């Protein structure tokens, strides 16, 4: 009997963190709204990913294509990034590096990190750079999109940031 109590205590101590780690499909859309770019005071840093692993290899088929199809230049929008991937989310913040477009000396047209953690709600922290390059591929200016949000599973969340917008959706797998 004493052994069962000890076992139950051990399970109670170690099971919650293990059960909190869950696999999610994350889908992210970054788009420009009508208006002029608002450049950051400094261009994107060379270590923009901060050591976060790339989503490459974990990418999945996008599901927000219908919503993204409405973000056309005729409606005053330009989609800058649209990606979906699998990611583990737990109580410990987990960052991934996301980029799109052709690399120029270590920088991409859109590059940044998404960090997520799951306690009672899912917290998302975005830190992205929208970069401009000259004819030689040198980084000339950047816009910074830094935003935090609380996300609900399966619910599309819109974030407004100056003349940039974000759509993000997480779905447990």
PDB file of C-alpha atoms in Angstrom:
ATOM      1  CA  UNK A   1       0.000   0.000   0.000  1.00  0.00           C
ATOM      2  CA  UNK A   2       2.818   2.384   0.900  1.00  0.00           C
ATOM      3  CA  UNK A   3       4.472   1.639  -2.442  1.00  0.00           C
ATOM      4  CA  UNK A   4       1.290   2.670  -4.309  1.00  0.00           C
ATOM      5  CA  UNK A   5       1.145   5.977  -2.429  1.00  0.00           C
ATOM      6  CA  UNK A   6       4.769   6.653  -3.295  1.00  0.00           C
ATOM      7  CA  UNK A   7       4.137   5.781  -6.911  1.00  0.00           C
ATOM      8  CA  UNK A   8       1.058   8.026  -7.005  1.00  0.00           C
ATOM      9  CA  UNK A   9       3.063  10.875  -5.481  1.00  0.00           C
ATOM     10  CA  UNK A  10       5.838  10.445  -8.046  1.00  0.00           C
ATOM     11  CA  UNK A  11       3.330  10.420 -10.896  1.00  0.00           C
ATOM     12  CA  UNK A  12       1.665  13.563  -9.557  1.00  0.00           C
ATOM     13  CA  UNK A  13       5.018  15.328  -9.353  1.00  0.00           C
ATOM     14  CA  UNK A  14       6.328  14.357 -12.764  1.00  0.00           C
ATOM     15  CA  UNK A  15       3.266  13.793 -14.952  1.00  0.00           C
ATOM     16  CA  UNK A  16       1.918  17.372 -15.273  1.00  0.00           C
ATOM     17  CA  UNK A  17       4.989  18.796 -17.048  1.00  0.00           C
ATOM     18  CA  UNK A  18       5.160  15.782 -19.334  1.00  0.00           C
ATOM     19  CA  UNK A  19       1.468  16.058 -20.144  1.00  0.00           C
ATOM     20  CA  UNK A  20       1.779  19.811 -20.729  1.00  0.00           C
ATOM     21  CA  UNK A  21       4.155  19.263 -23.664  1.00  0.00           C
ATOM     22  CA  UNK A  22       1.902  19.018 -26.673  1.00  0.00           C
ATOM     23  CA  UNK A  23       2.335  19.086 -30.427  1.00  0.00           C
ATOM     24  CA  UNK A  24       0.542  21.859 -32.293  1.00  0.00           C
ATOM     25  CA  UNK A  25       0.148  22.967 -35.865  1.00  0.00           C
ATOM     26  CA  UNK A  26       1.017  26.639 -36.011  1.00  0.00           C
ATOM     27  CA  UNK A  27       0.027  28.806 -38.955  1.00  0.00           C
ATOM     28  CA  UNK A  28       1.322  32.342 -39.349  1.00  0.00           C
ATOM     29  CA  UNK A  29       0.489  35.038 -41.887  1.00  0.00           C
ATOM     30  CA  UNK A  30       2.240  38.419 -41.923  1.00  0.00           C
ATOM     31  CA  UNK A  31       0.891  41.035 -44.290  1.00  0.00           C
ATOM     32  CA  UNK A  32       1.269  44.705 -45.104  1.00  0.00           C
ATOM     33  CA  UNK A  33      -1.730  46.999 -44.923  1.00  0.00           C
ATOM     34  CA  UNK A  34      -2.063  50.178 -46.971  1.00  0.00           C
ATOM     35  CA  UNK A  35       0.462  52.800 -45.939  1.00  0.00           C
ATOM     36  CA  UNK A  36       4.156  53.511 -46.017  1.00  0.00           C
ATOM     37  CA  UNK A  37       6.647  51.214 -44.280  1.00  0.00           C
ATOM     38  CA  UNK A  38       7.700  52.386 -40.831  1.00  0.00           C
ATOM     39  CA  UNK A  39      11.446  51.664 -40.697  1.00  0.00           C
ATOM     40  CA  UNK A  40      13.093  50.656 -37.433  1.00  0.00           C
ATOM     41  CA  UNK A  41      15.874  52.863 -36.078  1.00  0.00           C
ATOM     42  CA  UNK A  42      18.317  50.036 -36.842  1.00  0.00           C
ATOM     43  CA  UNK A  43      18.290  47.266 -39.434  1.00  0.00           C
ATOM     44  CA  UNK A  44      17.733  43.657 -38.407  1.00  0.00           C
ATOM     45  CA  UNK A  45      20.641  42.242 -36.371  1.00  0.00           C
ATOM     46  CA  UNK A  46      22.883  39.616 -37.965  1.00  0.00           C
ATOM     47  CA  UNK A  47      21.827  37.142 -35.253  1.00  0.00           C
ATOM     48  CA  UNK A  48      18.108  37.728 -35.876  1.00  0.00           C
ATOM     49  CA  UNK A  49      17.231  34.090 -35.008  1.00  0.00           C
ATOM     50  CA  UNK A  50      19.009  34.225 -31.643  1.00  0.00           C
ATOM     51  CA  UNK A  51      19.927  30.549 -31.920  1.00  0.00           C
ATOM     52  CA  UNK A  52      16.305  29.400 -32.389  1.00  0.00           C
ATOM     53  CA  UNK A  53      15.960  26.342 -34.635  1.00  0.00           C
ATOM     54  CA  UNK A  54      14.411  26.829 -38.073  1.00  0.00           C
ATOM     55  CA  UNK A  55      10.973  25.449 -38.879  1.00  0.00           C
ATOM     56  CA  UNK A  56      12.511  23.798 -41.963  1.00  0.00           C
ATOM     57  CA  UNK A  57      11.630  20.124 -41.930  1.00  0.00           C
ATOM     58  CA  UNK A  58       8.539  20.715 -39.787  1.00  0.00           C
ATOM     59  CA  UNK A  59       6.546  22.685 -42.370  1.00  0.00           C
ATOM     60  CA  UNK A  60       2.991  21.595 -43.136  1.00  0.00           C
ATOM     61  CA  UNK A  61       0.276  22.429 -45.633  1.00  0.00           C
ATOM     62  CA  UNK A  62      -1.431  25.753 -44.911  1.00  0.00           C
ATOM     63  CA  UNK A  63      -5.134  25.860 -44.048  1.00  0.00           C
ATOM     64  CA  UNK A  64      -5.833  29.605 -43.999  1.00  0.00           C
ATOM     65  CA  UNK A  65      -5.643  29.907 -47.784  1.00  0.00           C
ATOM     66  CA  UNK A  66      -9.211  31.205 -48.083  1.00  0.00           C
ATOM     67  CA  UNK A  67      -8.561  34.065 -45.634  1.00  0.00           C
ATOM     68  CA  UNK A  68      -5.185  34.817 -47.238  1.00  0.00           C
ATOM     69  CA  UNK A  69      -6.794  34.962 -50.703  1.00  0.00           C
ATOM     70  CA  UNK A  70      -8.713  38.042 -49.526  1.00  0.00           C
ATOM     71  CA  UNK A  71      -5.471  39.874 -48.647  1.00  0.00           C
ATOM     72  CA  UNK A  72      -4.914  41.165 -52.191  1.00  0.00           C
ATOM     73  CA  UNK A  73      -3.416  44.426 -53.463  1.00  0.00           C
ATOM     74  CA  UNK A  74      -6.896  45.319 -54.779  1.00  0.00           C
ATOM     75  CA  UNK A  75      -8.089  45.232 -51.154  1.00  0.00           C
ATOM     76  CA  UNK A  76      -5.052  47.199 -49.909  1.00  0.00           C
ATOM     77  CA  UNK A  77      -2.933  44.282 -48.628  1.00  0.00           C
ATOM     78  CA  UNK A  78       0.232  42.417 -49.536  1.00  0.00           C
ATOM     79  CA  UNK A  79       1.023  39.012 -47.987  1.00  0.00           C
ATOM     80  CA  UNK A  80       4.665  38.937 -46.874  1.00  0.00           C
ATOM     81  CA  UNK A  81       4.800  35.506 -45.197  1.00  0.00           C
ATOM     82  CA  UNK A  82       2.434  32.537 -44.983  1.00  0.00           C
ATOM     83  CA  UNK A  83       3.771  29.376 -43.320  1.00  0.00           C
ATOM     84  CA  UNK A  84       2.485  26.444 -41.286  1.00  0.00           C
ATOM     85  CA  UNK A  85       4.533  24.004 -39.207  1.00  0.00           C
ATOM     86  CA  UNK A  86       4.452  21.576 -36.295  1.00  0.00           C
ATOM     87  CA  UNK A  87       5.796  22.779 -32.947  1.00  0.00           C
ATOM     88  CA  UNK A  88       5.875  21.478 -29.396  1.00  0.00           C
ATOM     89  CA  UNK A  89       4.448  23.928 -26.879  1.00  0.00           C
ATOM     90  CA  UNK A  90       5.022  23.552 -23.141  1.00  0.00           C
ATOM     91  CA  UNK A  91       5.325  25.654 -19.998  1.00  0.00           C
ATOM     92  CA  UNK A  92       8.901  26.481 -20.993  1.00  0.00           C
ATOM     93  CA  UNK A  93       8.997  29.045 -23.844  1.00  0.00           C
ATOM     94  CA  UNK A  94       9.946  27.395 -27.119  1.00  0.00           C
ATOM     95  CA  UNK A  95      11.260  29.614 -29.944  1.00  0.00           C
ATOM     96  CA  UNK A  96      11.486  28.838 -33.638  1.00  0.00           C
ATOM     97  CA  UNK A  97      13.059  30.817 -36.481  1.00  0.00           C
ATOM     98  CA  UNK A  98      10.811  31.592 -39.438  1.00  0.00           C
ATOM     99  CA  UNK A  99      11.904  33.171 -42.709  1.00  0.00           C
ATOM    100  CA  UNK A 100      10.795  33.471 -46.293  1.00  0.00           C
ATOM    101  CA  UNK A 101      12.334  34.554 -49.566  1.00  0.00           C
ATOM    102  CA  UNK A 102      15.865  34.443 -50.922  1.00  0.00           C
ATOM    103  CA  UNK A 103      18.706  34.931 -48.435  1.00  0.00           C
ATOM    104  CA  UNK A 104      21.075  37.890 -48.876  1.00  0.00           C
ATOM    105  CA  UNK A 105      24.195  37.710 -46.708  1.00  0.00           C
ATOM    106  CA  UNK A 106      22.337  35.890 -43.925  1.00  0.00           C
ATOM    107  CA  UNK A 107      19.152  37.965 -44.086  1.00  0.00           C
ATOM    108  CA  UNK A 108      15.779  37.206 -45.661  1.00  0.00           C
ATOM    109  CA  UNK A 109      13.025  39.559 -46.872  1.00  0.00           C
ATOM    110  CA  UNK A 110      10.989  38.434 -43.825  1.00  0.00           C
ATOM    111  CA  UNK A 111      12.760  36.857 -40.849  1.00  0.00           C
ATOM    112  CA  UNK A 112      12.056  36.459 -37.183  1.00  0.00           C
ATOM    113  CA  UNK A 113      11.205  34.286 -34.237  1.00  0.00           C
ATOM    114  CA  UNK A 114       8.013  33.054 -32.686  1.00  0.00           C
ATOM    115  CA  UNK A 115       8.211  31.973 -29.059  1.00  0.00           C
ATOM    116  CA  UNK A 116       5.295  30.184 -27.431  1.00  0.00           C
ATOM    117  CA  UNK A 117       4.576  28.826 -23.980  1.00  0.00           C
ATOM    118  CA  UNK A 118       1.576  27.074 -22.513  1.00  0.00           C
ATOM    119  CA  UNK A 119       0.443  27.565 -18.930  1.00  0.00           C
ATOM    120  CA  UNK A 120      -3.251  28.229 -18.464  1.00  0.00           C
ATOM    121  CA  UNK A 121      -3.298  29.977 -21.851  1.00  0.00           C
ATOM    122  CA  UNK A 122      -0.917  29.926 -24.799  1.00  0.00           C
ATOM    123  CA  UNK A 123       1.358  32.963 -24.877  1.00  0.00           C
ATOM    124  CA  UNK A 124       2.921  33.923 -28.218  1.00  0.00           C
ATOM    125  CA  UNK A 125       5.755  36.422 -28.663  1.00  0.00           C
ATOM    126  CA  UNK A 126       6.591  37.481 -32.211  1.00  0.00           C
ATOM    127  CA  UNK A 127       9.773  39.340 -33.150  1.00  0.00           C
ATOM    128  CA  UNK A 128      10.000  39.763 -36.932  1.00  0.00           C
ATOM    129  CA  UNK A 129      11.925  41.940 -39.348  1.00  0.00           C
ATOM    130  CA  UNK A 130      10.686  42.952 -42.797  1.00  0.00           C
ATOM    131  CA  UNK A 131      13.843  43.839 -44.702  1.00  0.00           C
ATOM    132  CA  UNK A 132      14.669  45.923 -47.760  1.00  0.00           C
ATOM    133  CA  UNK A 133      17.763  45.226 -49.876  1.00  0.00           C
ATOM    134  CA  UNK A 134      19.650  47.263 -52.448  1.00  0.00           C
ATOM    135  CA  UNK A 135      20.549  46.033 -55.955  1.00  0.00           C
ATOM    136  CA  UNK A 136      23.646  44.281 -54.554  1.00  0.00           C
ATOM    137  CA  UNK A 137      21.703  42.373 -51.883  1.00  0.00           C
ATOM    138  CA  UNK A 138      22.870  44.538 -48.986  1.00  0.00           C
ATOM    139  CA  UNK A 139      20.395  45.184 -46.198  1.00  0.00           C
ATOM    140  CA  UNK A 140      19.369  48.850 -46.372  1.00  0.00           C
ATOM    141  CA  UNK A 141      16.454  49.115 -43.933  1.00  0.00           C
ATOM    142  CA  UNK A 142      14.113  47.044 -41.794  1.00  0.00           C
ATOM    143  CA  UNK A 143      10.704  47.270 -40.214  1.00  0.00           C
ATOM    144  CA  UNK A 144      10.270  45.548 -36.877  1.00  0.00           C
ATOM    145  CA  UNK A 145       7.145  43.740 -35.797  1.00  0.00           C
ATOM    146  CA  UNK A 146       7.313  42.906 -32.109  1.00  0.00           C
ATOM    147  CA  UNK A 147       4.044  41.760 -30.567  1.00  0.00           C
ATOM    148  CA  UNK A 148       2.706  39.494 -27.826  1.00  0.00           C
ATOM    149  CA  UNK A 149      -0.672  37.794 -27.667  1.00  0.00           C
ATOM    150  CA  UNK A 150      -2.688  35.168 -25.851  1.00  0.00           C
ATOM    151  CA  UNK A 151      -4.005  32.511 -28.197  1.00  0.00           C
ATOM    152  CA  UNK A 152      -6.945  30.118 -27.978  1.00  0.00           C
ATOM    153  CA  UNK A 153      -6.663  26.683 -29.551  1.00  0.00           C
ATOM    154  CA  UNK A 154      -8.276  26.478 -32.972  1.00  0.00           C
ATOM    155  CA  UNK A 155      -9.145  30.174 -33.036  1.00  0.00           C
ATOM    156  CA  UNK A 156      -7.768  32.607 -35.626  1.00  0.00           C
ATOM    157  CA  UNK A 157      -6.140  35.599 -33.912  1.00  0.00           C
ATOM    158  CA  UNK A 158      -5.520  38.950 -35.611  1.00  0.00           C
ATOM    159  CA  UNK A 159      -2.763  41.278 -34.409  1.00  0.00           C
ATOM    160  CA  UNK A 160      -2.481  44.847 -35.656  1.00  0.00           C
ATOM    161  CA  UNK A 161       0.940  46.492 -35.694  1.00  0.00           C
ATOM    162  CA  UNK A 162       1.273  49.874 -37.407  1.00  0.00           C
ATOM    163  CA  UNK A 163       0.860  49.108 -41.121  1.00  0.00           C
ATOM    164  CA  UNK A 164       1.579  45.402 -40.621  1.00  0.00           C
ATOM    165  CA  UNK A 165      -0.908  42.742 -39.649  1.00  0.00           C
ATOM    166  CA  UNK A 166      -0.615  39.187 -38.362  1.00  0.00           C
ATOM    167  CA  UNK A 167      -2.964  36.225 -38.488  1.00  0.00           C
ATOM    168  CA  UNK A 168      -1.990  33.302 -36.256  1.00  0.00           C
ATOM    169  CA  UNK A 169      -3.750  30.057 -35.474  1.00  0.00           C
ATOM    170  CA  UNK A 170      -2.667  27.098 -33.339  1.00  0.00           C
ATOM    171  CA  UNK A 171      -4.378  23.720 -33.419  1.00  0.00           C
ATOM    172  CA  UNK A 172      -3.471  20.831 -31.101  1.00  0.00           C
ATOM    173  CA  UNK A 173      -2.489  17.649 -32.913  1.00  0.00           C
TER     174      UNK A 173
END
